[in-house]
CSV table of C-alpha atoms and ligand atoms in Angstrom, one decimal:
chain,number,residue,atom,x,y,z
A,168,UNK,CA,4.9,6.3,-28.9
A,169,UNK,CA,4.5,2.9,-30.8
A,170,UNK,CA,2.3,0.2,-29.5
A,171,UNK,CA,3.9,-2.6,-27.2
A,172,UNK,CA,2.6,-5.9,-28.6
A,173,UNK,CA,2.8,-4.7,-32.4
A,174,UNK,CA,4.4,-1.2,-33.1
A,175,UNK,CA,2.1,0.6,-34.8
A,176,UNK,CA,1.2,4.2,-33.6
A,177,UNK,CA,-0.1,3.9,-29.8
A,178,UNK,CA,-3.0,5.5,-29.2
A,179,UNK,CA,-3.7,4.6,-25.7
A,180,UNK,CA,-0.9,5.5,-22.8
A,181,UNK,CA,-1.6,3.5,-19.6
A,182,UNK,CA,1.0,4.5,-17.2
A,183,UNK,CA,0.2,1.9,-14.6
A,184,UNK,CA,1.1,-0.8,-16.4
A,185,UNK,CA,4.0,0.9,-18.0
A,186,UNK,CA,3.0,0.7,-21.1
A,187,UNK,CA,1.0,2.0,-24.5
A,188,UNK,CA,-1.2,0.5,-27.2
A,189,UNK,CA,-2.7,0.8,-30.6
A,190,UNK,CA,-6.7,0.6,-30.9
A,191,UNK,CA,-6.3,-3.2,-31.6
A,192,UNK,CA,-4.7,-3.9,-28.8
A,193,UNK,CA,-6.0,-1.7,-25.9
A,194,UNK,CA,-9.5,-3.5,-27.0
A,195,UNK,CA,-7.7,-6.9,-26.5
A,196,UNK,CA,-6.2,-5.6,-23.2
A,197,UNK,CA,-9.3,-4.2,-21.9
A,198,UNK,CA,-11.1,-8.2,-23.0
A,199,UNK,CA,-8.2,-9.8,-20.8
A,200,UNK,CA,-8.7,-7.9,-18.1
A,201,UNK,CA,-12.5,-8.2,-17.7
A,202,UNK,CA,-11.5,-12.4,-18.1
A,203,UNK,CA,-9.3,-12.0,-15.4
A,204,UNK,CA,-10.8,-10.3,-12.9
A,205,UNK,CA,-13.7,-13.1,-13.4
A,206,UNK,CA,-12.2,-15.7,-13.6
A,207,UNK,CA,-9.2,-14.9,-10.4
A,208,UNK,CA,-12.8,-14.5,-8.5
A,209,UNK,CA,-15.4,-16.7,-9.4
A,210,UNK,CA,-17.7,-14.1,-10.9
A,211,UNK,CA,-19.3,-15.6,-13.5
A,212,UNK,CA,-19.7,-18.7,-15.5
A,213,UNK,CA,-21.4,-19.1,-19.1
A,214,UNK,CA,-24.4,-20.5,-17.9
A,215,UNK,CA,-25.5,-17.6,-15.4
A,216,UNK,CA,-28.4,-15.6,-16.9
A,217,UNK,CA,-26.8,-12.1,-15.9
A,218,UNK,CA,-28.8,-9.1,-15.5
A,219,UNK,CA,-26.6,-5.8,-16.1
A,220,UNK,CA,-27.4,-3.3,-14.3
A,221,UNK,CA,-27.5,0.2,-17.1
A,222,UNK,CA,-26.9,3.8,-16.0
A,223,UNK,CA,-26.1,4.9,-19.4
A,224,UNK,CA,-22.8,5.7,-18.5
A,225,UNK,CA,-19.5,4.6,-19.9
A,226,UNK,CA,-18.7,2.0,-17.5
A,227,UNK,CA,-21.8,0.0,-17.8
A,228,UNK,CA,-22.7,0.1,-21.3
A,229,UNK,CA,-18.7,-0.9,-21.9
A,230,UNK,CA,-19.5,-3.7,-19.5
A,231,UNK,CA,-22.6,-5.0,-21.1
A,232,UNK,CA,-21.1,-4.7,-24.6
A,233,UNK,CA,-17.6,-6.4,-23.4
A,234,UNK,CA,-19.7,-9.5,-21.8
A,235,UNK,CA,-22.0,-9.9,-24.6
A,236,UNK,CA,-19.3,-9.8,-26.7
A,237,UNK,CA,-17.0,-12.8,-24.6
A,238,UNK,CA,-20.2,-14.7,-24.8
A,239,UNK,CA,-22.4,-14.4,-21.7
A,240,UNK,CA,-25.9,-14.4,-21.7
A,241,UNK,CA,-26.7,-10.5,-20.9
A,242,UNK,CA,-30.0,-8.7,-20.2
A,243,UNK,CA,-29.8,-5.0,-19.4
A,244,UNK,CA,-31.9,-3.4,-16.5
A,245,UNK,CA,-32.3,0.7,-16.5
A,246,UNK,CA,-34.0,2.3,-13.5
A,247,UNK,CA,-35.3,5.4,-14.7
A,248,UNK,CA,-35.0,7.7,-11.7
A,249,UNK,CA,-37.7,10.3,-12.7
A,250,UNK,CA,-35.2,13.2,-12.4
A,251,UNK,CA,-36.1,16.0,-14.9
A,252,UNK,CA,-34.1,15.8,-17.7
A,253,UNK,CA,-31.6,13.9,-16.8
A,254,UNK,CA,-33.1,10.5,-16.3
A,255,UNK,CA,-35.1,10.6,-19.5
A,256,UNK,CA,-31.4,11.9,-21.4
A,257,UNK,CA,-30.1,8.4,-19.4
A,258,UNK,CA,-32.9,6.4,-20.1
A,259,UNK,CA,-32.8,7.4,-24.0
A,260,UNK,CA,-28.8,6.9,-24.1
A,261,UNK,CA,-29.4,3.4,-22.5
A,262,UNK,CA,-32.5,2.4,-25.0
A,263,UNK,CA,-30.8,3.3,-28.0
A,264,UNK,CA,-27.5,1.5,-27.1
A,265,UNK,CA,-29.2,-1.7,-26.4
A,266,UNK,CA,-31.2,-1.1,-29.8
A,267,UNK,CA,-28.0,-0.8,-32.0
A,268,UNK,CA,-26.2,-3.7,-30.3
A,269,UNK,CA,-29.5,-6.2,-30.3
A,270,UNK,CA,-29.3,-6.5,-26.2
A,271,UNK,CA,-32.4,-7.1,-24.5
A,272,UNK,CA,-33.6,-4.5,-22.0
A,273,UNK,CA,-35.9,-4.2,-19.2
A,274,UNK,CA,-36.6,-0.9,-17.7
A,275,UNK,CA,-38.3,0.1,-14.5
A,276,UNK,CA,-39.6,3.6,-13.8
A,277,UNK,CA,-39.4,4.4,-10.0
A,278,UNK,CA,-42.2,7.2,-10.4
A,279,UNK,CA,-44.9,4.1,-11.0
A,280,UNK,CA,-43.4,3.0,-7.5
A,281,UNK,CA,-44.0,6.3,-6.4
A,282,UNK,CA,-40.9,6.8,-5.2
A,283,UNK,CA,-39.3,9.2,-8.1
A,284,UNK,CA,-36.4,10.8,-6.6
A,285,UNK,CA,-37.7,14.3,-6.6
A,286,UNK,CA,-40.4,13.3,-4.7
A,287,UNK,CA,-38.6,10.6,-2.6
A,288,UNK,CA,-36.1,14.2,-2.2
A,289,UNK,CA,-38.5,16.5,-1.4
A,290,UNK,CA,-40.1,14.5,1.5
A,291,UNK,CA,-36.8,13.1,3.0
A,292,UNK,CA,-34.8,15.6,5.2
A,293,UNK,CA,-31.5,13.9,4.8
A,294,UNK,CA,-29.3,13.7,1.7
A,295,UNK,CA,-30.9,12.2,-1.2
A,296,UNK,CA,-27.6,10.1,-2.6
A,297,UNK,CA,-28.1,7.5,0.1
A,298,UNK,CA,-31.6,7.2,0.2
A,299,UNK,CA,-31.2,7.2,-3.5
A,300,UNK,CA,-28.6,4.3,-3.2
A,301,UNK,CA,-31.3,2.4,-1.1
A,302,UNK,CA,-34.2,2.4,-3.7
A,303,UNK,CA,-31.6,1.2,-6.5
A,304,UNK,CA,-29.9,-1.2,-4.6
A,305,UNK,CA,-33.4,-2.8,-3.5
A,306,UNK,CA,-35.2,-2.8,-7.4
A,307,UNK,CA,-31.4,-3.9,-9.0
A,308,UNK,CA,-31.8,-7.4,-6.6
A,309,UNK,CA,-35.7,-7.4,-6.8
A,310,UNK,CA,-36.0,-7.2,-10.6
A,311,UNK,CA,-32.8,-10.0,-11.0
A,312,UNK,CA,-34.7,-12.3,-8.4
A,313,UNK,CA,-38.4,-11.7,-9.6
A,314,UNK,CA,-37.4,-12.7,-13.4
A,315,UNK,CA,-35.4,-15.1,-12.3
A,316,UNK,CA,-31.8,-13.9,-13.4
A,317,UNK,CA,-28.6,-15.9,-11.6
A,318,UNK,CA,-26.2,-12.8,-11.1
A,319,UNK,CA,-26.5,-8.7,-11.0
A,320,UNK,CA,-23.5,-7.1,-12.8
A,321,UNK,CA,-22.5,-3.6,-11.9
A,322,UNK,CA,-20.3,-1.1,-13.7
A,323,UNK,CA,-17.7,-0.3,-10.8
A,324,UNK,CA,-14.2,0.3,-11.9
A,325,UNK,CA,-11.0,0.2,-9.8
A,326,UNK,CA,-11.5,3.9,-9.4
A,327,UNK,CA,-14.6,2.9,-7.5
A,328,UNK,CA,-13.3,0.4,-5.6
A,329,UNK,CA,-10.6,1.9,-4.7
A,330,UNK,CA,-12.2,5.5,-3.3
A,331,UNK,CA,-14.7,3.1,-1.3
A,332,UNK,CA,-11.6,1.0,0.3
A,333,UNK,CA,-10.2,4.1,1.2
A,334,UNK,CA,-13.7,5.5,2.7
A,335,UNK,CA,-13.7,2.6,4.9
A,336,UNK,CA,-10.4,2.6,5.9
A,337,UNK,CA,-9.5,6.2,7.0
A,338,UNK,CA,-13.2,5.6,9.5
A,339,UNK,CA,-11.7,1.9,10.0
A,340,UNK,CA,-15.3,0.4,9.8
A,341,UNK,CA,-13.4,-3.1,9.9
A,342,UNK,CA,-17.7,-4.7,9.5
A,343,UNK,CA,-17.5,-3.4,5.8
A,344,UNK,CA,-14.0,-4.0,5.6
A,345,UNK,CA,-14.3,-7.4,5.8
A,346,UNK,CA,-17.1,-7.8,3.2
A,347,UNK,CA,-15.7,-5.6,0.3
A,348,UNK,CA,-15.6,-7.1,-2.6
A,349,UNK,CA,-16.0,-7.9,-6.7
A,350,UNK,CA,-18.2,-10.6,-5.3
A,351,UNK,CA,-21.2,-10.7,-3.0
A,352,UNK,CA,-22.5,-14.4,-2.7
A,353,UNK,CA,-26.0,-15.3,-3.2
A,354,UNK,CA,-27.5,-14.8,0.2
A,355,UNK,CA,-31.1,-15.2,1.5
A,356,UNK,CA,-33.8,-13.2,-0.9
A,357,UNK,CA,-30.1,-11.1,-2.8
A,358,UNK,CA,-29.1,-12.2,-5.9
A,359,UNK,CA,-25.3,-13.1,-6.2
A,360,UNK,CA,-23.6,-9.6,-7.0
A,361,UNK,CA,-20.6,-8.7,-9.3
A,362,UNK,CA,-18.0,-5.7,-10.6
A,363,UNK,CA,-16.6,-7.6,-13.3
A,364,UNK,CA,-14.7,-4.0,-14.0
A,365,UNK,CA,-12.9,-3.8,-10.9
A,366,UNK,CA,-9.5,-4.3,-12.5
A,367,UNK,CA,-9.8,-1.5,-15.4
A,368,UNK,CA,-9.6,2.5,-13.9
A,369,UNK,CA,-11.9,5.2,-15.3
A,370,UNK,CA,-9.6,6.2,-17.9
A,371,UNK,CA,-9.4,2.8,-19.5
A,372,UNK,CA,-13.2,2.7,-19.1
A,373,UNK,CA,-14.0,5.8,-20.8
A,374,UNK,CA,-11.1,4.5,-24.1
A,375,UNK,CA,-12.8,1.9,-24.5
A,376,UNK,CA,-16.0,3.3,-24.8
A,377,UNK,CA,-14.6,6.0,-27.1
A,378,UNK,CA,-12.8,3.7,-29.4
A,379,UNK,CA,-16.1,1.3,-29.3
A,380,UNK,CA,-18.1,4.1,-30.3
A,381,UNK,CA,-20.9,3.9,-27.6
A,382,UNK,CA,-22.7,7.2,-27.2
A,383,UNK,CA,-22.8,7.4,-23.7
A,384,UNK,CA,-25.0,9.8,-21.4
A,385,UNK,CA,-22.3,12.4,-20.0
A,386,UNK,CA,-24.4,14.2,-17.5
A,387,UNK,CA,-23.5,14.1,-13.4
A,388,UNK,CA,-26.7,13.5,-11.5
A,389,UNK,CA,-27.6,17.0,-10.4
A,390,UNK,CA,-27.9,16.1,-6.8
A,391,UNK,CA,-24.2,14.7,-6.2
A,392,UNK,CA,-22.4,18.1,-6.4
A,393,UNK,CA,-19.9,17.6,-4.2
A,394,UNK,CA,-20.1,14.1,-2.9
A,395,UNK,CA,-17.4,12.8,-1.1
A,396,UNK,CA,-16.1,10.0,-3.0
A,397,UNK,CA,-15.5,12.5,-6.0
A,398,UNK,CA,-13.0,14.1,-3.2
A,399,UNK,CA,-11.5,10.7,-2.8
A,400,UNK,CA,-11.5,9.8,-5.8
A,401,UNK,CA,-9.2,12.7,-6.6
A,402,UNK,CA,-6.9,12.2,-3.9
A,403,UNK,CA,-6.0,8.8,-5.1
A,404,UNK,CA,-5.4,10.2,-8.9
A,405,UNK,CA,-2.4,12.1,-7.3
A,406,UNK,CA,-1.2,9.4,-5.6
A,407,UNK,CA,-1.4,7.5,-8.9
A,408,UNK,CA,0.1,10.4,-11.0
A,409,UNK,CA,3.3,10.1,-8.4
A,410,UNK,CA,3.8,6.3,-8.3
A,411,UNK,CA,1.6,4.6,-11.4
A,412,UNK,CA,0.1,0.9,-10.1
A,413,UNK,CA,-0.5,1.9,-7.0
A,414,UNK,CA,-4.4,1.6,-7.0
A,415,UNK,CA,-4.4,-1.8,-8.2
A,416,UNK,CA,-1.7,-2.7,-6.1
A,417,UNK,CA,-3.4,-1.4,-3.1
A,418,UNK,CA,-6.7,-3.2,-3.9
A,419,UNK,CA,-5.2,-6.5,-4.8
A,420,UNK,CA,-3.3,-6.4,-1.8
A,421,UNK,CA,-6.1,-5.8,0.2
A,422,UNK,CA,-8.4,-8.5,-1.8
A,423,UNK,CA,-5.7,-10.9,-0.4
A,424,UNK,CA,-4.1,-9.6,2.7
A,425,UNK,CA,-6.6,-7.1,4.2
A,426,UNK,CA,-10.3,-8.5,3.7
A,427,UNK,CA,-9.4,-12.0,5.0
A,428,UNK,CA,-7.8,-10.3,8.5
A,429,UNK,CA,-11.3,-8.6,8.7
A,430,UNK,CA,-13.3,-11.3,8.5
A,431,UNK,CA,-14.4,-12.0,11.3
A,432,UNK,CA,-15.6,-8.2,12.1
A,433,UNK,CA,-18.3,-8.9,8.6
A,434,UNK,CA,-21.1,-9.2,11.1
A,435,UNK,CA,-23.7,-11.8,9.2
A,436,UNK,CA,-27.1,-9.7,9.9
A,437,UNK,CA,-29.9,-11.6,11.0
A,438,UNK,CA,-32.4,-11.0,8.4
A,439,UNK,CA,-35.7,-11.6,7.5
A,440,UNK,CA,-38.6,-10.6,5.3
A,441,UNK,CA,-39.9,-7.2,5.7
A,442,UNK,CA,-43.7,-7.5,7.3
A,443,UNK,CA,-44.8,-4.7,4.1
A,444,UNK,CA,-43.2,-6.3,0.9
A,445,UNK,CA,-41.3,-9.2,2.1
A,446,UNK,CA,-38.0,-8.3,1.2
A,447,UNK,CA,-35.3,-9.1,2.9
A,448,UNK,CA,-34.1,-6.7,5.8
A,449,UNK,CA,-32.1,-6.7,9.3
A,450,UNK,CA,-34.8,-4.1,10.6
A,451,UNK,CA,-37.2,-4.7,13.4
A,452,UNK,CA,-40.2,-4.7,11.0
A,453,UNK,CA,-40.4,-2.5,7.6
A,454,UNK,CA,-37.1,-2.5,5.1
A,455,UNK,CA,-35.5,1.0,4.5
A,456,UNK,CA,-38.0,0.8,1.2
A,457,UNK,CA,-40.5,0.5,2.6
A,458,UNK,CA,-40.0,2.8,5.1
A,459,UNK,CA,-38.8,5.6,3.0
A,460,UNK,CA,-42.2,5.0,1.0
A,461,UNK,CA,-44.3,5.8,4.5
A,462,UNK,CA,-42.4,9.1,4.8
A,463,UNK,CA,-43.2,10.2,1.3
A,464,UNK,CA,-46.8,9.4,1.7
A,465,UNK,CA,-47.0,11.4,5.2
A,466,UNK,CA,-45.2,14.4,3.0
A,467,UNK,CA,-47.9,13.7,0.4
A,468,UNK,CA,-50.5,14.2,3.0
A,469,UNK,CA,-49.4,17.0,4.6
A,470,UNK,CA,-49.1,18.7,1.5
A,471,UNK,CA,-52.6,17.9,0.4
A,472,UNK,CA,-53.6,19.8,3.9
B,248,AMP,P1,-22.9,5.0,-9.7
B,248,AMP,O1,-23.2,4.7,-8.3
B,248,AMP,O2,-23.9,6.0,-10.3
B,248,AMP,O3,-21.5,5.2,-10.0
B,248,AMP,O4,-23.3,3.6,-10.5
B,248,AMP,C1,-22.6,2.5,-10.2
B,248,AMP,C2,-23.3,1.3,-11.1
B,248,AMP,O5,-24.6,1.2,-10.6
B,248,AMP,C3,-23.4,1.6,-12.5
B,248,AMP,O6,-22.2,1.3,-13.2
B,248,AMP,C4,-24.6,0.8,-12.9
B,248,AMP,O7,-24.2,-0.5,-13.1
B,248,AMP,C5,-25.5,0.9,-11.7
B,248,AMP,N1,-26.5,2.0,-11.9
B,248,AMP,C6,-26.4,3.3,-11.5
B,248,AMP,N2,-27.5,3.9,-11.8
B,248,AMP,C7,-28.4,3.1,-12.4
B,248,AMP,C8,-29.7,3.1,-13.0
B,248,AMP,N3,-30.4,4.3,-12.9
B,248,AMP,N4,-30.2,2.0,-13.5
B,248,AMP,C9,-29.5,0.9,-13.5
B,248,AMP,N5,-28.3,0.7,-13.0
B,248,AMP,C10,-27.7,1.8,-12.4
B,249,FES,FE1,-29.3,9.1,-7.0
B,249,FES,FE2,-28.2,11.3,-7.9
B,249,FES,S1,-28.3,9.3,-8.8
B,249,FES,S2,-29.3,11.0,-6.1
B,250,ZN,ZN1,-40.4,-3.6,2.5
């Protein structure tokens, strides 16, 4: 197969666009598309100070590298999760990437929080990937306000997107309907937060890491067997494998067509600053944090007895 801009040997196949490229020009595609799915919504601008937020996976170290490359000013923020082996194999993937490519880096251990997901696991009695969310969501927008960054950037692809659109549609929660998005504005005490990846699938994520070189950390958190956007997530690759551009057709069309006739149901919660840390929350008194942190200090004590 021969490359469609300049006929040399393809070496990427994208089948959604109809189309195949050499090295050269998948890395050029891949540019254009993070360009456009910024600029078509407002992401980012050269002057935001943008903190990317670092799994060590192949979406977000693409990301950083793709932005920092297109010229915006890019700080990388690892949460190291305290999960035995894993999180110090992520952690050491993330350092040494940001090393080689001169990025800056900040990186925030949860156990000095106390709230290492083991122990956050062990003290919790409902599944540990939400609660997990929770803690990561709340130190991604504390660390970007507290040093003062304009933006959060997060590595979701279409694939992402996509599996979450789908979540929400087949239980019709029309609330989060209406809110989905590349772009959350700048609200309150959250820092304005972005996907500039929402246009580029998993495959073309994990290319362009490939043909980038970046040694990426491979491993699957080993509390998500099983988690239900992986189901999802599979359910939409068949539907692509049968009729190519559907997933980006299905979330453009919904970016313009079905978020705006949901609007209205994207309740604006009430919020205000939690009476512990001050963050910002829509609960009576403590944010989920905070309250998460009393539970594993009550499991603390009652394993002390
Ligand atoms: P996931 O929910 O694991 O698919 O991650 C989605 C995005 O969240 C990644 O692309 C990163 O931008 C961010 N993220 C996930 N885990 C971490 C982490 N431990 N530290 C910093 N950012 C993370
Ligand atoms: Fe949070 Fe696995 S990454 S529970
Ligand atoms: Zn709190």
């Amino acid at each position: 197969m021969k490359c469609r801009i300049c006929k040399r040997e393809a070496r990427v196949a994208l089948k959604s666009h109809n189309t195949a490229f050499c090295e050269t020009c998948f890395l050029d595609f891949f540019g254009r598309q993070v360009s456009r799915g910024i600029e078509s919504q407002g992401l980012l601008t050269h002057d935001d100070r943008v903190l990317v937020a670092l799994s060590g996976g192949k979406d977000s170290l693409g990301l950083i590298l793709e932005l920092a490359r297109q010229g915006y000013q890019v700080t990388g923020l690892h949460l190291d999760l305290g999960i035995p082996k894993s999180s110090q194999l992520a952690r050491e993937a993330v350092e040494a990437f940001c090393a080689q490519e001169h990025l800056p880096l900040l990186v925030r251990e949860l156990a000095r929080e106390g709230l290492a997901i083991p122990r956050v696991k062990a003290a919790l009695r409902r599944p540990i990937c939400s609660a997990c969310g929770i803690i990561k969501r709340y130190y991604l927008n504390k660390v970007a306000i507290d040093e003062g960054f304009t933006v959060l950037a997060t590595g979701h692809n279409l694939d992402d997107e996509v599996a979450r659109l789908f979540s929400n549609t087949l239980r019709w929660d029309t609330c989060y309907l209406g809110k989905q998005s590349p772009l959350l504005a700048q609200e309150g005490g959250f820092v304005r937060k972005v996907k500039p990846l929402w246009r580029l699938t998993e495959y073309e994520t994990a290319a362009y890491a490939f043909l980038r070189n970046i040694n990426i950390h491979y491993a699957p958190c080993p509390y998500s067997a099983g988690a239900s956007f992986s189901v999802l997530k599979g359910l939409m690759q068949r539907l692509e494998r049968h009729m190519p551009g559907r997933k980006i057709d299905f979330y453009q069309g919904f970016l313009k067509r079905g978020r705006p006739a949901f609007a209205n149901d994207a309740r604006q919660e009430l919020l205000h600053p939690c009476s512990q840390c001050g963050y910002p929350t829509s609960a009576e008194s403590l944010c989920q944090v905070c309250r998460i942190r009393e539970q594993v200090a009550e499991y603390g004590e009652k394993a002390a007895l």
